[in-house]
Coordinates of C-alpha atoms in Angstrom, one line a residue:
M154 CA -33.9 -42.0 2.2
Q155 CA -30.2 -42.9 2.3
E156 CA -28.5 -42.8 -1.1
I157 CA -27.2 -46.2 -2.2
Y158 CA -23.4 -46.0 -2.8
Q159 CA -22.4 -46.9 -6.3
Y160 CA -19.0 -48.3 -6.9
E161 CA -17.1 -49.9 -9.8
N162 CA -14.3 -51.9 -8.2
R163 CA -14.1 -55.3 -9.7
L164 CA -12.6 -57.0 -6.7
I165 CA -15.3 -55.9 -4.3
K166 CA -18.0 -56.9 -6.8
E167 CA -16.5 -60.4 -6.9
L168 CA -16.1 -60.6 -3.2
E169 CA -19.8 -59.9 -2.7
K170 CA -20.5 -63.3 -4.2
Y171 CA -18.8 -64.9 -1.1
Y172 CA -19.5 -62.1 1.4
P173 CA -22.5 -60.0 0.7
E174 CA -21.7 -57.6 3.5
V175 CA -18.2 -56.7 2.3
V176 CA -19.1 -53.2 1.2
S177 CA -20.5 -52.3 4.7
R178 CA -17.0 -52.9 6.1
L179 CA -15.3 -50.4 3.8
N180 CA -15.0 -46.6 4.3
Y181 CA -16.0 -44.3 1.5
P182 CA -15.6 -42.0 -0.3
G183 CA -11.8 -41.9 -0.9
D184 CA -9.2 -39.4 0.4
A185 CA -7.8 -37.7 -2.6
E186 CA -5.7 -35.2 -0.5
S187 CA -3.9 -38.0 1.3
I188 CA -3.3 -39.9 -1.9
K189 CA -1.7 -36.8 -3.3
K190 CA 0.5 -36.6 -0.1
I191 CA 1.6 -40.2 -0.6
E192 CA 2.7 -39.3 -4.1
E193 CA 4.6 -36.3 -2.8
E194 CA 6.2 -38.5 -0.1
I195 CA 7.5 -41.1 -2.6
G196 CA 8.3 -38.6 -5.3
E197 CA 6.3 -40.3 -8.1
E198 CA 2.8 -41.1 -9.3
L199 CA 1.0 -44.1 -7.9
P200 CA -0.4 -46.7 -10.3
E201 CA -3.8 -45.7 -11.7
S202 CA -5.5 -48.9 -10.4
F203 CA -4.4 -48.1 -6.9
K204 CA -5.7 -44.5 -7.1
K205 CA -9.0 -45.8 -8.5
L206 CA -9.4 -48.2 -5.5
Y207 CA -8.8 -45.3 -3.0
Q208 CA -11.1 -43.0 -4.9
E209 CA -13.9 -45.4 -4.0
F210 CA -12.8 -46.9 -0.7
N211 CA -10.7 -45.3 1.9
G212 CA -9.7 -48.4 3.8
E213 CA -12.0 -50.3 6.2
D214 CA -13.2 -50.0 9.8
K215 CA -10.1 -50.4 11.9
N216 CA -12.1 -51.8 14.7
L217 CA -12.7 -55.0 12.7
Y218 CA -10.2 -57.7 13.6
V219 CA -9.9 -59.6 10.3
G220 CA -9.9 -57.6 7.0
V221 CA -11.3 -58.1 3.5
I222 CA -7.9 -58.5 1.7
L223 CA -7.3 -62.2 2.4
G224 CA -7.8 -61.6 6.1
F225 CA -5.7 -58.4 6.0
S226 CA -7.4 -55.0 6.7
L227 CA -7.4 -52.5 3.8
M228 CA -5.5 -49.5 5.2
S229 CA -6.8 -45.9 4.9
A230 CA -4.8 -43.4 2.9
V231 CA -3.8 -41.6 6.1
S232 CA -2.6 -44.9 7.7
I233 CA -0.5 -45.7 4.6
L234 CA 1.1 -42.3 4.8
E235 CA 1.9 -42.8 8.5
E236 CA 3.3 -46.3 7.7
L237 CA 5.6 -44.9 5.0
H238 CA 7.1 -42.6 7.6
L239 CA 7.6 -45.5 10.0
L240 CA 9.2 -47.7 7.3
K241 CA 11.8 -45.0 6.6
E242 CA 12.4 -44.1 10.3
Y243 CA 12.5 -47.5 11.9
N244 CA 13.4 -49.9 9.2
V245 CA 16.1 -48.2 7.2
N246 CA 18.5 -51.1 7.6
T247 CA 16.0 -53.9 7.3
V248 CA 16.5 -56.3 4.4
M249 CA 13.7 -58.7 3.3
K250 CA 14.9 -62.0 1.8
S251 CA 13.3 -62.4 -1.6
K252 CA 11.4 -65.7 -2.0
S253 CA 10.5 -65.1 -5.7
E254 CA 13.6 -65.5 -7.9
D255 CA 14.9 -62.0 -8.1
A256 CA 11.5 -60.4 -8.6
I257 CA 11.9 -58.6 -5.3
S258 CA 14.8 -56.4 -4.5
E259 CA 16.9 -57.3 -1.4
E260 CA 18.0 -53.7 -1.0
E261 CA 17.4 -52.1 2.5
I262 CA 13.7 -51.2 3.1
G263 CA 14.5 -47.6 3.7
K264 CA 16.0 -47.2 0.2
R265 CA 13.0 -48.7 -1.6
I266 CA 9.6 -47.4 -2.6
I267 CA 7.1 -49.7 -1.0
I268 CA 3.5 -48.8 -0.4
P269 CA 1.9 -51.0 2.3
F270 CA -1.9 -51.0 1.8
A271 CA -3.1 -54.0 3.8
F272 CA -2.0 -55.3 7.3
D273 CA -2.8 -57.9 9.9
A274 CA -2.5 -55.6 13.0
S275 CA 0.9 -57.2 13.6
R276 CA 4.1 -57.2 11.6
C277 CA 2.8 -58.5 8.3
Y278 CA 1.8 -56.4 5.3
I279 CA 0.7 -56.6 1.6
A280 CA 2.2 -53.8 -0.4
L281 CA 2.8 -52.2 -3.8
D282 CA 6.5 -52.5 -4.8
L283 CA 7.6 -49.6 -7.0
T284 CA 11.3 -50.6 -6.8
P285 CA 11.3 -54.2 -7.9
G286 CA 14.2 -56.6 -8.3
Q287 CA 15.9 -57.4 -11.6
K288 CA 13.1 -59.8 -12.8
G289 CA 10.2 -58.0 -11.2
K290 CA 7.8 -55.4 -12.5
K291 CA 7.1 -51.9 -11.1
G292 CA 3.8 -51.8 -9.3
Q293 CA 3.9 -55.5 -8.4
V294 CA 2.2 -56.7 -5.2
I295 CA 4.4 -58.3 -2.6
T296 CA 4.2 -59.5 1.0
L297 CA 6.3 -58.0 3.8
D298 CA 6.9 -60.2 6.9
F299 CA 8.9 -58.4 9.5
D300 CA 8.9 -61.4 11.8
Y301 CA 10.7 -63.7 9.4
H302 CA 12.2 -60.9 7.2
S303 CA 10.9 -62.5 4.0
S304 CA 9.0 -61.2 1.0
F305 CA 6.9 -63.1 -1.6
L306 CA 5.6 -61.9 -5.0
L307 CA 1.8 -62.2 -5.2
A308 CA 1.1 -60.5 -8.5
D309 CA 2.6 -58.3 -11.2
S310 CA 0.1 -55.6 -10.6
L311 CA -2.8 -54.6 -8.4
E312 CA -5.3 -55.8 -11.0
E313 CA -3.6 -59.2 -11.2
F314 CA -3.7 -59.3 -7.4
Y315 CA -7.5 -58.9 -7.7
D316 CA -7.4 -62.1 -9.8
F317 CA -5.3 -63.8 -7.2
I318 CA -7.8 -63.0 -4.4
I319 CA -10.7 -64.1 -6.5
K320 CA -8.9 -67.4 -7.3
M321 CA -8.3 -68.0 -3.6
M322 CA -12.0 -67.7 -3.0
E323 CA -13.0 -69.8 -6.0
E324 CA -10.7 -72.6 -5.0
K325 CA -11.7 -72.3 -1.3
K326 CA -8.2 -71.6 -0.2
C327 CA -9.8 -68.8 1.7
Q328 CA -13.3 -68.9 3.0
V329 CA -15.8 -66.7 4.9
E330 CA -16.3 -68.0 8.4
I331 CA -18.6 -66.9 11.2
G332 CA -17.1 -65.5 14.4
E333 CA -18.3 -65.7 18.0
E334 CA -20.5 -62.6 17.6
D335 CA -21.9 -63.8 14.3
E336 CA -19.5 -61.6 12.4
E337 CA -18.2 -62.9 9.1
Y338 CA -14.5 -62.8 8.3
F339 CA -12.0 -64.4 5.9
E340 CA -10.0 -67.4 7.1
F341 CA -7.4 -69.8 5.7
E342 CA -7.0 -73.5 6.7
S343 CA -3.7 -72.5 8.2
G344 CA -5.3 -69.7 10.1
H345 CA -3.3 -66.9 8.5
F346 CA -2.5 -66.0 4.9
F347 CA 1.3 -66.0 5.6
N348 CA 1.2 -69.5 7.2
N349 CA 2.4 -72.0 4.6
L350 CA 2.5 -69.2 2.0
E351 CA 5.3 -70.9 -0.1
E352 CA 3.2 -74.1 -0.5
L353 CA 0.1 -72.1 -1.2
L354 CA 1.7 -70.1 -4.0
A355 CA 3.3 -73.2 -5.5
D356 CA -0.1 -74.9 -5.6
I357 CA -1.7 -71.9 -7.3
N358 CA 1.1 -71.5 -9.8
K359 CA 1.0 -75.3 -10.7
K360 CA -2.7 -75.1 -11.3
E361 CA -2.3 -72.0 -13.5
E362 CA 0.3 -73.8 -15.6
E363 CA -1.9 -76.8 -16.0
E364 CA -4.8 -74.6 -17.2
I365 CA -2.5 -73.1 -19.8
L366 CA -1.5 -76.5 -21.1

């Protein structure tokens, strides 16, 4: 009898409410050796929440078209390491225009420590930012859009990014849809998380402010 995999990740537990098959799309166990190599590559320790995620899940099946992170695929630790090399090699002079009031540095990509961990199989990423702007926080979660050279702040930490994803699902900004082959996937009204992202974030921030009041 196959052993049932036990996990603790809060995000995945919450996503199961909307998508019961989410765990079946993820690879496990984690890749501790590759995580160590990532830390060696960047010259510092990764946030504990990030390491805990990868201790449980080493990305998702790369053959699946639309991923579990707001439609982006969770990258394996090996893929992250490869992408870090590409960012340094090919994007040394690339500058991302910050869309979040100095929270994100506009220094050249090759001079920053950015850990892409989710991608859309194109030129868009969700990443950890370990070299934030003047008003940012180390370990914040940002977007990287190499088509439009723009970058938005999504959350101050990975754990807060979990809250952001859950809120997206609760408010039906992102929903599980059924594909042509009866495969479930995450979809936005705009078709892609980065489409109309500025308006989407403004709407979420406004609702959060209203809840505080």
